[in-house]
Coordinates of C-alpha atoms in Angstrom, one line a residue:
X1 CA 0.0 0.0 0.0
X2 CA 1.1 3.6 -0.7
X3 CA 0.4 6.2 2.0
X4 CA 0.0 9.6 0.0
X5 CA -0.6 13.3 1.8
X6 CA -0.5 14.8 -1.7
X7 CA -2.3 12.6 -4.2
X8 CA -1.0 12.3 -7.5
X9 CA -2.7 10.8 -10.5
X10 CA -1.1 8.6 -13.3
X11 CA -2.7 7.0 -15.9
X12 CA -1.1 4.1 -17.8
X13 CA -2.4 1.4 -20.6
X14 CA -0.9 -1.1 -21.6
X15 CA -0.3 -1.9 -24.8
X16 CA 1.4 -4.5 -27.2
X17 CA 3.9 -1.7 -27.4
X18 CA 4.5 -1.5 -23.9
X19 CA 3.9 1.3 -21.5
X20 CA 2.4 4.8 -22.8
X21 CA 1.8 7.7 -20.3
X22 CA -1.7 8.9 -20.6
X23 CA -1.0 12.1 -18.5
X24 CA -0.4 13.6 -14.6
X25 CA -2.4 15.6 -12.8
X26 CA 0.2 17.3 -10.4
X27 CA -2.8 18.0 -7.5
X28 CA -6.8 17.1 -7.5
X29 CA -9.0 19.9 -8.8
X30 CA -10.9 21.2 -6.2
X31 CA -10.7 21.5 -2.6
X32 CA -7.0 20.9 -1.1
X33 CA -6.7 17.7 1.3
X34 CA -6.5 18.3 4.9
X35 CA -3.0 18.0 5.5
X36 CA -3.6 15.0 8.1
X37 CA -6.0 12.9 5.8
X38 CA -4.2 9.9 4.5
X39 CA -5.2 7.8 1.4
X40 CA -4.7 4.4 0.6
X41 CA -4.2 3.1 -3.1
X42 CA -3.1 -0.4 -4.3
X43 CA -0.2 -1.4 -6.2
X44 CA -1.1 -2.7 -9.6
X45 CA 2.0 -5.5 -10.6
X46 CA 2.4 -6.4 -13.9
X47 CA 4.6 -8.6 -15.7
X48 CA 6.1 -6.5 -18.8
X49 CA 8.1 -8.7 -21.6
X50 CA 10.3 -6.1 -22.3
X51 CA 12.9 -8.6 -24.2
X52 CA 10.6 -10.3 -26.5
X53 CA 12.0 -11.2 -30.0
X54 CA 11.2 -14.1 -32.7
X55 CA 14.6 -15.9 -32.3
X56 CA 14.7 -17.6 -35.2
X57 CA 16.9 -20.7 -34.5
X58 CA 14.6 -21.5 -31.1
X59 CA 11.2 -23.5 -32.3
X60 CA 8.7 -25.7 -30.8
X61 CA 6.3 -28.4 -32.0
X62 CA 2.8 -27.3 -31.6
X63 CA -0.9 -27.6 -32.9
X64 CA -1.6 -24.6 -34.8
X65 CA -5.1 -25.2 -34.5
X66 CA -4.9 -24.6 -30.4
X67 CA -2.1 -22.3 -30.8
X68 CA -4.5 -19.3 -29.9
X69 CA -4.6 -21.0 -26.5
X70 CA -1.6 -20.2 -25.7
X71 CA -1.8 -16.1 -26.3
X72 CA -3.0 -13.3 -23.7
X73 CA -2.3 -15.8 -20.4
X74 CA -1.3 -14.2 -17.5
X75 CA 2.0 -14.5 -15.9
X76 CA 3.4 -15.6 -19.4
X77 CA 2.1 -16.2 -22.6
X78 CA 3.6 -17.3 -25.9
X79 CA 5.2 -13.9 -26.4
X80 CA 7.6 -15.3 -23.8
X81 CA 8.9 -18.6 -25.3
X82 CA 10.6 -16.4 -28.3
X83 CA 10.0 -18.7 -30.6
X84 CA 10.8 -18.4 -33.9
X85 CA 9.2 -20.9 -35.9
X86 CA 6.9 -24.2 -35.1
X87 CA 5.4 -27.0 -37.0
X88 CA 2.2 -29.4 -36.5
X89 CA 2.8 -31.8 -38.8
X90 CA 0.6 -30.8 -41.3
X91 CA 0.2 -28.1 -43.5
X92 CA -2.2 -24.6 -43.3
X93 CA -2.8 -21.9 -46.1
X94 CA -3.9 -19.7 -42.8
X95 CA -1.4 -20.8 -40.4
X96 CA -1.1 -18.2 -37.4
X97 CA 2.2 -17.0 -36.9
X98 CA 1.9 -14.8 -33.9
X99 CA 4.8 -12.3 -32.2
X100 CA 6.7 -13.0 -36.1
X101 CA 6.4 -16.9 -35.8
X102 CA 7.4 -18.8 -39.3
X103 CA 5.0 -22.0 -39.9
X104 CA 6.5 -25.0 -41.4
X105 CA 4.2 -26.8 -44.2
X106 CA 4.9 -30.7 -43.6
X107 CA 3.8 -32.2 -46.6
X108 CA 2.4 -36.0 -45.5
X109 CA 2.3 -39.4 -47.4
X110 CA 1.9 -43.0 -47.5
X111 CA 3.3 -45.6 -49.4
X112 CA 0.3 -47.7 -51.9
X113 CA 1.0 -50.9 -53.8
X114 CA 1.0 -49.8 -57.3
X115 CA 2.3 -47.1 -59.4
X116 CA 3.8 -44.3 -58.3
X117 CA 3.6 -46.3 -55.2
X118 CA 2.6 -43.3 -52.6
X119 CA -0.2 -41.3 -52.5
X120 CA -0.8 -37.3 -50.8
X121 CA -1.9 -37.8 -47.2
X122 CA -1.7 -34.2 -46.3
X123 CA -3.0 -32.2 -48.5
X124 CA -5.1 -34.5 -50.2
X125 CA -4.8 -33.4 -53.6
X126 CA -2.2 -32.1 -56.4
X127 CA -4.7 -29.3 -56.4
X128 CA -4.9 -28.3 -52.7
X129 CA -1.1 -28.5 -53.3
X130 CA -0.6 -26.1 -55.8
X131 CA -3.2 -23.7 -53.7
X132 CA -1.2 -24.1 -50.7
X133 CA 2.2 -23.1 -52.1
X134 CA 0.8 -20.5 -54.4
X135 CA -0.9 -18.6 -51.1
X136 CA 2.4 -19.4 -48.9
X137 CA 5.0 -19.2 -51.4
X138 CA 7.8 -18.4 -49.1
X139 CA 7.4 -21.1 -46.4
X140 CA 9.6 -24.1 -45.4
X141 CA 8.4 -27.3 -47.7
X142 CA 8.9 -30.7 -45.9
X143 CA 8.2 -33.6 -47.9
X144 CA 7.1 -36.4 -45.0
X145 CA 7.1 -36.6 -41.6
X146 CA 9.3 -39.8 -40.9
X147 CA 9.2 -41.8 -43.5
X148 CA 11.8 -44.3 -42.3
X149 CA 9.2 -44.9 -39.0
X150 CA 7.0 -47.8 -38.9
X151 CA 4.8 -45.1 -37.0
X152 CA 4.5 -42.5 -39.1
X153 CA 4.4 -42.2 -43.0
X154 CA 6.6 -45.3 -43.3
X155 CA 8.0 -45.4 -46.8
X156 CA 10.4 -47.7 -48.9
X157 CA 13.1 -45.3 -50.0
X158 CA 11.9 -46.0 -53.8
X159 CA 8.3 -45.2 -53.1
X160 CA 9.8 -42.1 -51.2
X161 CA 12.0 -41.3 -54.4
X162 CA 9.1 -41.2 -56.4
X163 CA 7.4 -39.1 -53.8
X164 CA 9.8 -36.9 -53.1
X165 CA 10.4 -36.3 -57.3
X166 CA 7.3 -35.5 -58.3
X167 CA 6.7 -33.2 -55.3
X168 CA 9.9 -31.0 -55.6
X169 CA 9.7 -30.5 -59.4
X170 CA 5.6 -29.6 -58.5
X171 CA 6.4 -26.9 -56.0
X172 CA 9.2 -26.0 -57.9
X173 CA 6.9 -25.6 -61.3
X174 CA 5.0 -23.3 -59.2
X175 CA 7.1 -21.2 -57.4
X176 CA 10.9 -21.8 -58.1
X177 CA 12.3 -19.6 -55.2
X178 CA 10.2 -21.8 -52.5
X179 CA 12.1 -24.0 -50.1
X180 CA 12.1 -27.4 -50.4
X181 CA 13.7 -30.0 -48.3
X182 CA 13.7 -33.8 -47.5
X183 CA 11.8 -35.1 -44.3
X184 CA 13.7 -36.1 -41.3
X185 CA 14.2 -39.4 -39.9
X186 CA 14.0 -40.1 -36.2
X187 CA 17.5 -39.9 -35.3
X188 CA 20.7 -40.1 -37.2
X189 CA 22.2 -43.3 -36.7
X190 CA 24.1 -45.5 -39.1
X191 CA 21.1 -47.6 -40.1
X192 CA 19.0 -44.7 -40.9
X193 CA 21.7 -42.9 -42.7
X194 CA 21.6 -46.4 -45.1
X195 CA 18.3 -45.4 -45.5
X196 CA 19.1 -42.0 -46.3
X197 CA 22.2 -43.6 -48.7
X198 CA 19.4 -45.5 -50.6
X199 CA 17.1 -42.8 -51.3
X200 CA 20.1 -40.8 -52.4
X201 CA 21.3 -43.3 -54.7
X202 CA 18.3 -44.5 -55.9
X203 CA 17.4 -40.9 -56.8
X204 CA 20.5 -40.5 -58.8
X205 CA 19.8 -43.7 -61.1
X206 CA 16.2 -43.0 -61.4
X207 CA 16.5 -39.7 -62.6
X208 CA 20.3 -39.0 -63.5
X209 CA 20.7 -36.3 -61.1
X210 CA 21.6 -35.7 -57.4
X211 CA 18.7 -35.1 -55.0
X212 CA 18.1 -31.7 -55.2
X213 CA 17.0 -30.0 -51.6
X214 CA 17.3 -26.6 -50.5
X215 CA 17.8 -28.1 -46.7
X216 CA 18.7 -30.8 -44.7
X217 CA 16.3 -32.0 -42.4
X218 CA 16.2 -34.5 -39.2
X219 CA 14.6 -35.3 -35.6
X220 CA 17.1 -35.8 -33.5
X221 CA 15.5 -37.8 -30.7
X222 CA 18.0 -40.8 -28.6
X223 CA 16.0 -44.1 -29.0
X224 CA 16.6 -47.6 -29.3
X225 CA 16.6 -49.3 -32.6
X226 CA 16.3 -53.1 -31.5
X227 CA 14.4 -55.0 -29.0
X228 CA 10.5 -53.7 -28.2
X229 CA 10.7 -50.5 -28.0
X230 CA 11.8 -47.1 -29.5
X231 CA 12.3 -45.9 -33.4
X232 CA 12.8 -49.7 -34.6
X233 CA 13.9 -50.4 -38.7
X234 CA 13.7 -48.4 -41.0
X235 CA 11.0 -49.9 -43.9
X236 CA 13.1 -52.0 -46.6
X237 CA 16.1 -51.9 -44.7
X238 CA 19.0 -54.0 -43.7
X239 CA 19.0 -53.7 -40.1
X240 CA 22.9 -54.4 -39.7
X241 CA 24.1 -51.8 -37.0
X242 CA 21.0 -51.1 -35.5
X243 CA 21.5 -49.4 -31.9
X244 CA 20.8 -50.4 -28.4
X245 CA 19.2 -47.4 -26.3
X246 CA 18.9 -48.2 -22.8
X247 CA 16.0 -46.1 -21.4
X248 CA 18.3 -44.1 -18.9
X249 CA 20.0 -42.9 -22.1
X250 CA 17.7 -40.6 -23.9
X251 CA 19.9 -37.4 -22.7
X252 CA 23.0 -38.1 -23.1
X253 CA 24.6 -35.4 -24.9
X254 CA 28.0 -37.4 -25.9
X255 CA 25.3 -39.3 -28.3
X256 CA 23.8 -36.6 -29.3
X257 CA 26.4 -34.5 -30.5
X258 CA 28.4 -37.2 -32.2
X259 CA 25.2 -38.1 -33.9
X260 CA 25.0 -34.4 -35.3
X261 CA 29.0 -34.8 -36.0
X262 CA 28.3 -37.7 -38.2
X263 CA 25.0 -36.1 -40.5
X264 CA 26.7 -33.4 -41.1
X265 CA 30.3 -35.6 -42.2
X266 CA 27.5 -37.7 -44.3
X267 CA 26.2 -34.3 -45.6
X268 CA 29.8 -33.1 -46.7
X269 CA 30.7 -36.5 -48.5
X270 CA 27.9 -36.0 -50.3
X271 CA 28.6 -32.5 -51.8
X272 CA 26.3 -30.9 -49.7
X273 CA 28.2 -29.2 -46.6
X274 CA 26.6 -25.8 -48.5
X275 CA 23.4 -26.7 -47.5
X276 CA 21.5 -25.4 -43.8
X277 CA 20.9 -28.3 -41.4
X278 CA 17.7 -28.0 -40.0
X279 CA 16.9 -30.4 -36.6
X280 CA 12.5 -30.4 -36.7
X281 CA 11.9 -32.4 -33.9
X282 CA 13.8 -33.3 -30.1
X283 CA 13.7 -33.2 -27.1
X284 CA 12.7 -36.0 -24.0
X285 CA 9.8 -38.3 -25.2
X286 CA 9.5 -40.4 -21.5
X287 CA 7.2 -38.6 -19.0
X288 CA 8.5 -37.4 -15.9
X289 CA 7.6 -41.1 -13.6
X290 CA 9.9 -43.1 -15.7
X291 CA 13.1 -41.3 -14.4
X292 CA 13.2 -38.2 -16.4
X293 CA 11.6 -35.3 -13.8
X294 CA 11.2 -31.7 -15.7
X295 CA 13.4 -30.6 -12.9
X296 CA 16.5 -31.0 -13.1
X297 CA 17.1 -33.8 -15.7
X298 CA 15.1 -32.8 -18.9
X299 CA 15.9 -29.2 -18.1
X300 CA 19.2 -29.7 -18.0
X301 CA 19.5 -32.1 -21.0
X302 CA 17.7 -29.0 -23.0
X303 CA 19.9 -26.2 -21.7
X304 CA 23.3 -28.2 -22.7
X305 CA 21.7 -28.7 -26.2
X306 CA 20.7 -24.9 -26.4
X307 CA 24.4 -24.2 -24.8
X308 CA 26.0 -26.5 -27.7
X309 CA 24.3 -25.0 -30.8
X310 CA 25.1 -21.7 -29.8
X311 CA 28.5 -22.2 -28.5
X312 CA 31.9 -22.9 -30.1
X313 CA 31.6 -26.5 -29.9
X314 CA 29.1 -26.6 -32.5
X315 CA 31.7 -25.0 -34.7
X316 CA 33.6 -26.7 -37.4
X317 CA 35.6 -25.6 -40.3
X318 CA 35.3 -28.5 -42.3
X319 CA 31.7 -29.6 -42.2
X320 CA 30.0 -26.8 -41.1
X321 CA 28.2 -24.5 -42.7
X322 CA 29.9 -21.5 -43.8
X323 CA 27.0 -19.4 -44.2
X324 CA 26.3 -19.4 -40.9
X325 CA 30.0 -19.6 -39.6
X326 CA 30.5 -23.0 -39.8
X327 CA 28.0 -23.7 -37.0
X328 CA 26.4 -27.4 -37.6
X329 CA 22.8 -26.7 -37.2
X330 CA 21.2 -23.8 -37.9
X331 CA 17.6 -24.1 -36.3
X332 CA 15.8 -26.1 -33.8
X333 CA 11.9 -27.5 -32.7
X334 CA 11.7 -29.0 -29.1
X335 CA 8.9 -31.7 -28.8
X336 CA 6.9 -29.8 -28.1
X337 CA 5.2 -26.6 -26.8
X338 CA 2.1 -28.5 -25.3
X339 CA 1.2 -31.9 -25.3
X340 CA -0.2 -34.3 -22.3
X341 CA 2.6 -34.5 -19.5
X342 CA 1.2 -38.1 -19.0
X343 CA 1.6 -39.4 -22.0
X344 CA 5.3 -38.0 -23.0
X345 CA 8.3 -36.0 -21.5
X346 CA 9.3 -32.6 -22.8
X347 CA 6.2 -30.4 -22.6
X348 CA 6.2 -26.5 -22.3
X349 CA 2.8 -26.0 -21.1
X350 CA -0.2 -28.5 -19.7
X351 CA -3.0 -28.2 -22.0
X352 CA -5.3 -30.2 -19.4
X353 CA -6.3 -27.3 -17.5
X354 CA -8.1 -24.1 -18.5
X355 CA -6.3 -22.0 -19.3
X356 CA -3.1 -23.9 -20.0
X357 CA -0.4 -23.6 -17.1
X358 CA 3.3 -23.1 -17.7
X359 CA 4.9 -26.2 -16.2
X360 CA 8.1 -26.2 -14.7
X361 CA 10.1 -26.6 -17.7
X362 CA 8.3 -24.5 -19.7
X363 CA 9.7 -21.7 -17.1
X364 CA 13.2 -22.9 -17.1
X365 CA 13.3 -22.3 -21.1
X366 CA 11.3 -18.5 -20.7
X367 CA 14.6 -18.2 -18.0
X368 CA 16.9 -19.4 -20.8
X369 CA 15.8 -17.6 -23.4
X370 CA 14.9 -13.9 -21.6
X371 CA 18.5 -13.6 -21.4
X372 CA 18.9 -13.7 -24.8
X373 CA 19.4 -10.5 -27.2
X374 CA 18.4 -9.5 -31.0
X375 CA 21.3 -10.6 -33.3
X376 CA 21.6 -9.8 -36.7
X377 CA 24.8 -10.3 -38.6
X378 CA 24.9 -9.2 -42.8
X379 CA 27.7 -10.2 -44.9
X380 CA 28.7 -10.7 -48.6
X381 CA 29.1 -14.2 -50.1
X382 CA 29.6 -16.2 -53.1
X383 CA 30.6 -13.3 -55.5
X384 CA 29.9 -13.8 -59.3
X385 CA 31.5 -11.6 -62.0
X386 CA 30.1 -12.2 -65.5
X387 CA 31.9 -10.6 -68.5
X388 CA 30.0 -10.7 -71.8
X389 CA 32.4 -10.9 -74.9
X390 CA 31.3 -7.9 -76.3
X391 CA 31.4 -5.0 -77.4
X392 CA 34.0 -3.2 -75.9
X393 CA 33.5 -1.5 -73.2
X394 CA 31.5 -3.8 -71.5
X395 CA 29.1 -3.9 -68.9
X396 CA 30.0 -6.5 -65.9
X397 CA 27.3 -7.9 -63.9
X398 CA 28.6 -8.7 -60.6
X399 CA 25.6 -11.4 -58.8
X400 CA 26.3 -12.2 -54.7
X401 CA 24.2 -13.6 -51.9
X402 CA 23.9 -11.6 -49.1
X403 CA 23.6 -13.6 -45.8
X404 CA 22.5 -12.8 -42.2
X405 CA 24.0 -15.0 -40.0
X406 CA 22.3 -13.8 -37.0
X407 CA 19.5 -15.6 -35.3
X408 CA 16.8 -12.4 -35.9
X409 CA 15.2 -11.7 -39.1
X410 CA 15.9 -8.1 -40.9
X411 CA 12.6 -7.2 -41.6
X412 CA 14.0 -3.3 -43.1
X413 CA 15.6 -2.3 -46.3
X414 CA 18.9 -1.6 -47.1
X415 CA 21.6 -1.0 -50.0
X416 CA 24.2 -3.2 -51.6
X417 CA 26.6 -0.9 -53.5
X418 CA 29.7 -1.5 -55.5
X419 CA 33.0 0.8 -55.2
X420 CA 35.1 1.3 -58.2
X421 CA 39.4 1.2 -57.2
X422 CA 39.4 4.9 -56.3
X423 CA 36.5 4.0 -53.7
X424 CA 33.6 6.0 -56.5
X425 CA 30.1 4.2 -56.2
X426 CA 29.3 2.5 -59.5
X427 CA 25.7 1.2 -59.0
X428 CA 23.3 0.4 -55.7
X429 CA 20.6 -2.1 -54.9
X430 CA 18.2 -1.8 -52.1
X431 CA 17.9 -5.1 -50.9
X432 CA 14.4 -5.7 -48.7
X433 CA 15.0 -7.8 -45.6
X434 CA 16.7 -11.2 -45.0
X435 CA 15.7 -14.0 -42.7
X436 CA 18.0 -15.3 -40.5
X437 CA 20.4 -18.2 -39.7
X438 CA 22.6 -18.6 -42.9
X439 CA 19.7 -17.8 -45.1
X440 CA 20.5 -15.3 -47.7
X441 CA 19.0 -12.7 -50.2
X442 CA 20.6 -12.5 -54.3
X443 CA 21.3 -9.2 -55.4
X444 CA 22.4 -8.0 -58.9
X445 CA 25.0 -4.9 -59.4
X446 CA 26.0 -4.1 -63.1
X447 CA 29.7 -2.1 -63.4
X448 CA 29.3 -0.5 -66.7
X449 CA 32.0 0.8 -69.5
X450 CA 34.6 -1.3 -68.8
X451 CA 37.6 -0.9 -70.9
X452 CA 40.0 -4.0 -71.1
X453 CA 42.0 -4.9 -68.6
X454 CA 41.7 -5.9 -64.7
X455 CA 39.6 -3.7 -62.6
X456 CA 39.5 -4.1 -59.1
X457 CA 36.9 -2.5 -56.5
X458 CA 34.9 -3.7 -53.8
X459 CA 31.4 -4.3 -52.4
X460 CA 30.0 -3.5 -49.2
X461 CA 26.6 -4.1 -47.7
X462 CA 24.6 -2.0 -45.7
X463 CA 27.0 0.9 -46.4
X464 CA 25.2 3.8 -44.6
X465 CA 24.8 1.7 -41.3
X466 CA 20.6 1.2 -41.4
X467 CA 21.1 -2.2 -39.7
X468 CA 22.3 -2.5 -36.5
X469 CA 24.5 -5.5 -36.9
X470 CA 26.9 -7.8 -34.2
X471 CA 29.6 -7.6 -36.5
X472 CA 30.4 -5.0 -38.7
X473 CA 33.7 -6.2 -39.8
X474 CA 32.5 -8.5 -42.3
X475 CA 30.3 -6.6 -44.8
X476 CA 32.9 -5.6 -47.5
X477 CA 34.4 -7.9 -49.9
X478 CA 37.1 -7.3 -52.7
X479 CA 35.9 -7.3 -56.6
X480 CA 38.2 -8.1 -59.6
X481 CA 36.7 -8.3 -62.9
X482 CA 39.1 -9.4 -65.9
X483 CA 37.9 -7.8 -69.3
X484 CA 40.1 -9.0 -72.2
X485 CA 40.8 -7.3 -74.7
X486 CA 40.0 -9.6 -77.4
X487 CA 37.8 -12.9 -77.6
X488 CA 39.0 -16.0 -79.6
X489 CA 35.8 -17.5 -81.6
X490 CA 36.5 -21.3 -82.1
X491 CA 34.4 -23.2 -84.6
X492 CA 32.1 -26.1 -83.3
X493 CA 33.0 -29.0 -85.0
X494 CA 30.5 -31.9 -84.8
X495 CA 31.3 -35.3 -85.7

């Protein structure tokens, strides 16, 4: 209680913004107060989220049909969790994707007896398909949800080649810019990454070209492979190597990293180390009475996961990836935001009660991730000089990917200019926003009347400082652009 001999008037709303001062009345109108009455008012205590963000690497597995459950609750709603992207399994031309959330479309199957030998699950139809990625052009495409589980859409890696085909080149005939990627498998051990070896091979002889995917994709769960329970054989394969989980093992982080270690090797001997790593799904799938209590052991399995991916040890130079400074995995969904504490380990919130109630490792990851700050990080990559052979002088155009590496998006424009030698601009692009973790925007910069001869300059992004970056160190990059002076035609000669 306050005790106040001059009474002073405040009003205050709160808003989505925050706090905003209404006005203050120094002294009541009217008659003063006797000088010995005392009035009593009540403290009003809110809880403000003054360090919410869409962290972009941080994502859970949720319903997005109940996902307005979760909004408006008091202490701590959604808004707190910082999440910046989620998944349901399914797909949704309306997905909500409150405080900047990104929805992952998780395209569903089944495997059918006869030609092409799988059939749409989720959506339904080729139609519904091309509606879906024609109204939500720039989401995340996963093709299946587990197709190596027995459990889920369980799928010969030929019938998931076939799937997989016909999908990518559909989506890709719609919209060739959308984001397409493979679905994950439970976990990545050695008998699963067979599986993985058999889809990718079979691809290449059934269509004379490498898988194409714009992503890697897995669920990194710690289960057993053998014996009566777990993630058990993959369909239609050999099940040589399978592991042996014991259930007191499900967090233990040696496993898990090496497991991450040896994807991303497979990754790299496969040409594709150039490609984001994306985990969908993991966490603690046992509930709390068979050993694994919120508090302390799943919450400290999930903090030293958190701690890894965003530490150093997640760091390697020869299999990372090096748009995102060689970290190994780029984003993340824990299993799950709310499910039935009962039934499985790992959940964020009890939807049992009404409203929902913030269980005691939902807390631990709001105290994880409130200490968190806004990162954004742009630099220059993958510079492309082309030199057409005439006339003389030329016009150069110079293509690059510009990358932010940090774990916010950049939702606000800003320019991409190239410097001639003497430090001159030659030409500008205003490049609008680019998401984050490794993922990158393509701009175009033309350097025109070239003479012959070797002209160097450089390029910088964000020149005039608009984005507030962690690193501004790393935005310029050198340009040299060869312009000969003459062009030899050779005759084609065909036999």
């Amino acid at each position: 209680m306050i005790r106040l001999r001059r009474l002073v008037l405040c009003s205050i709303l709160l808003s989505a913004g925050g706090l905003m001062l209404i006005g203050v009345a120094a002294l009541l109108a009217g008659p003063s107060l006797p000088p010995d009455q005392t009035i009593y008012l009540p403290i009003v205590n809110h809880r403000y989220n003054t360090r919410n963000f869409a962290h972009g690497r941080f994502g859970a597995a949720a319903s997005s049909i109940e996902l307005t459950r979760y909004l408006g609750l008091q202490p701590y709603d959604l808004s707190w969790f910082n999440l910046g992207w989620y998944l349901d399994w399914g797909v949704n031309t309306q997905p909500p994707e409150p405080y900047g959330m990104e929805y992952v479309q998780v395209i569903r199957l089944e495997q059918t007896q006869g030609p092409p030998y799988y059939a749409l699950v989720e959506p339904a139809t080729w139609g519904e398909l091309a509606a879906l990625v024609q109204a939500r052009p720039n989401d995340l495409y996963v093709v299946g949800n587990e197709p190596d589980s027995p459990f889920q859409d369980n799928m010969c890696p030929a019938a998931y080649v076939s799937a997989y085909h016909d999908i990518y080149a559909f989506i890709k005939g719609i919209s060739s810019s959308t984001p397409v990627g493979i679905g994950g498998v439970v976990q990545p051990t050695p008998v699963r990454l067979r599986y993985l070896d058999t889809i990718w091979n079979t691809y290449q002889i059934s269509y004379s070209q490498r898988l194409p995917t714009d992503f890697w994709n897995i669920h990194a769960f710690i289960l057993n492979e053998t014996g009566g329970w777990g993630a058990f054989i993959p369909p239609c394969t050999d099940p040589a190597g399978a592991v042996t989980i014991g259930p007191d093992e499900l967090d233990r982080m040696d496993i898990f990293i090496s497991r991450l270690q040896d994807f991303r090797q497979w990754m790299a001997a496969k040409g594709e180390r150039e490609k984001p790593l994306y985990i969908t799904e993991y966490g603690i799938l046992f509930p709390e009475d068979y050993g694994y209590p919120n508090i302390p052991r799943v919450r400290d399995f999930m903090y030293a996961t958190f701690d890894y991916f965003l530490g150093p040890q997640s760091i390697s130079p020869t299999i990372g990836y090096p748009r995102d400074n060689n970290h190994l995995v780029q984003r993340w969904i824990w299993f799950s935001l709310a499910h039935d504490p009962y039934d499985m380990g790992g959940a964020l919130f009890d939807p049992r009660t009404t409203p929902p109630t913030l269980t005691t490792l939902g807390q631990a990851w709001i105290d994880y991730v409130q200490q968190l700050t806004p990162t954004v990080n742009l630099m220059p990559y993958n510079v492309i000089a082309n030199v057409p052979p005439d006339p003389r002088p030329v016009t150069a155009t110079i293509q690059l990917e510009v990358i932010n590496n940090g774990g916010s998006t950049i939702s606000n424009g800003f320019y991409v200019t190239l410097y001639d030698q003497g430090g001159t601009p030659v030409s500008s692009e205003m490049t609008q926003g680019v998401r984050c973790c490794g993922r990158f925007n393509v701009v175009t910069l033309l350097w025109p009347n070239l003479p012959p001869g070797i002209h160097t300059g450089h390029i910088r992004v964000d020149p005039d400082n608009r984005i507030n970056e962690t690193n501004e160190s790393d935005n310029e990059v050198e340009v040299i652009v060869t312009v000969l002076e003459h062009y030899t035609r050779l005759p084609l000669i065909v036999r």
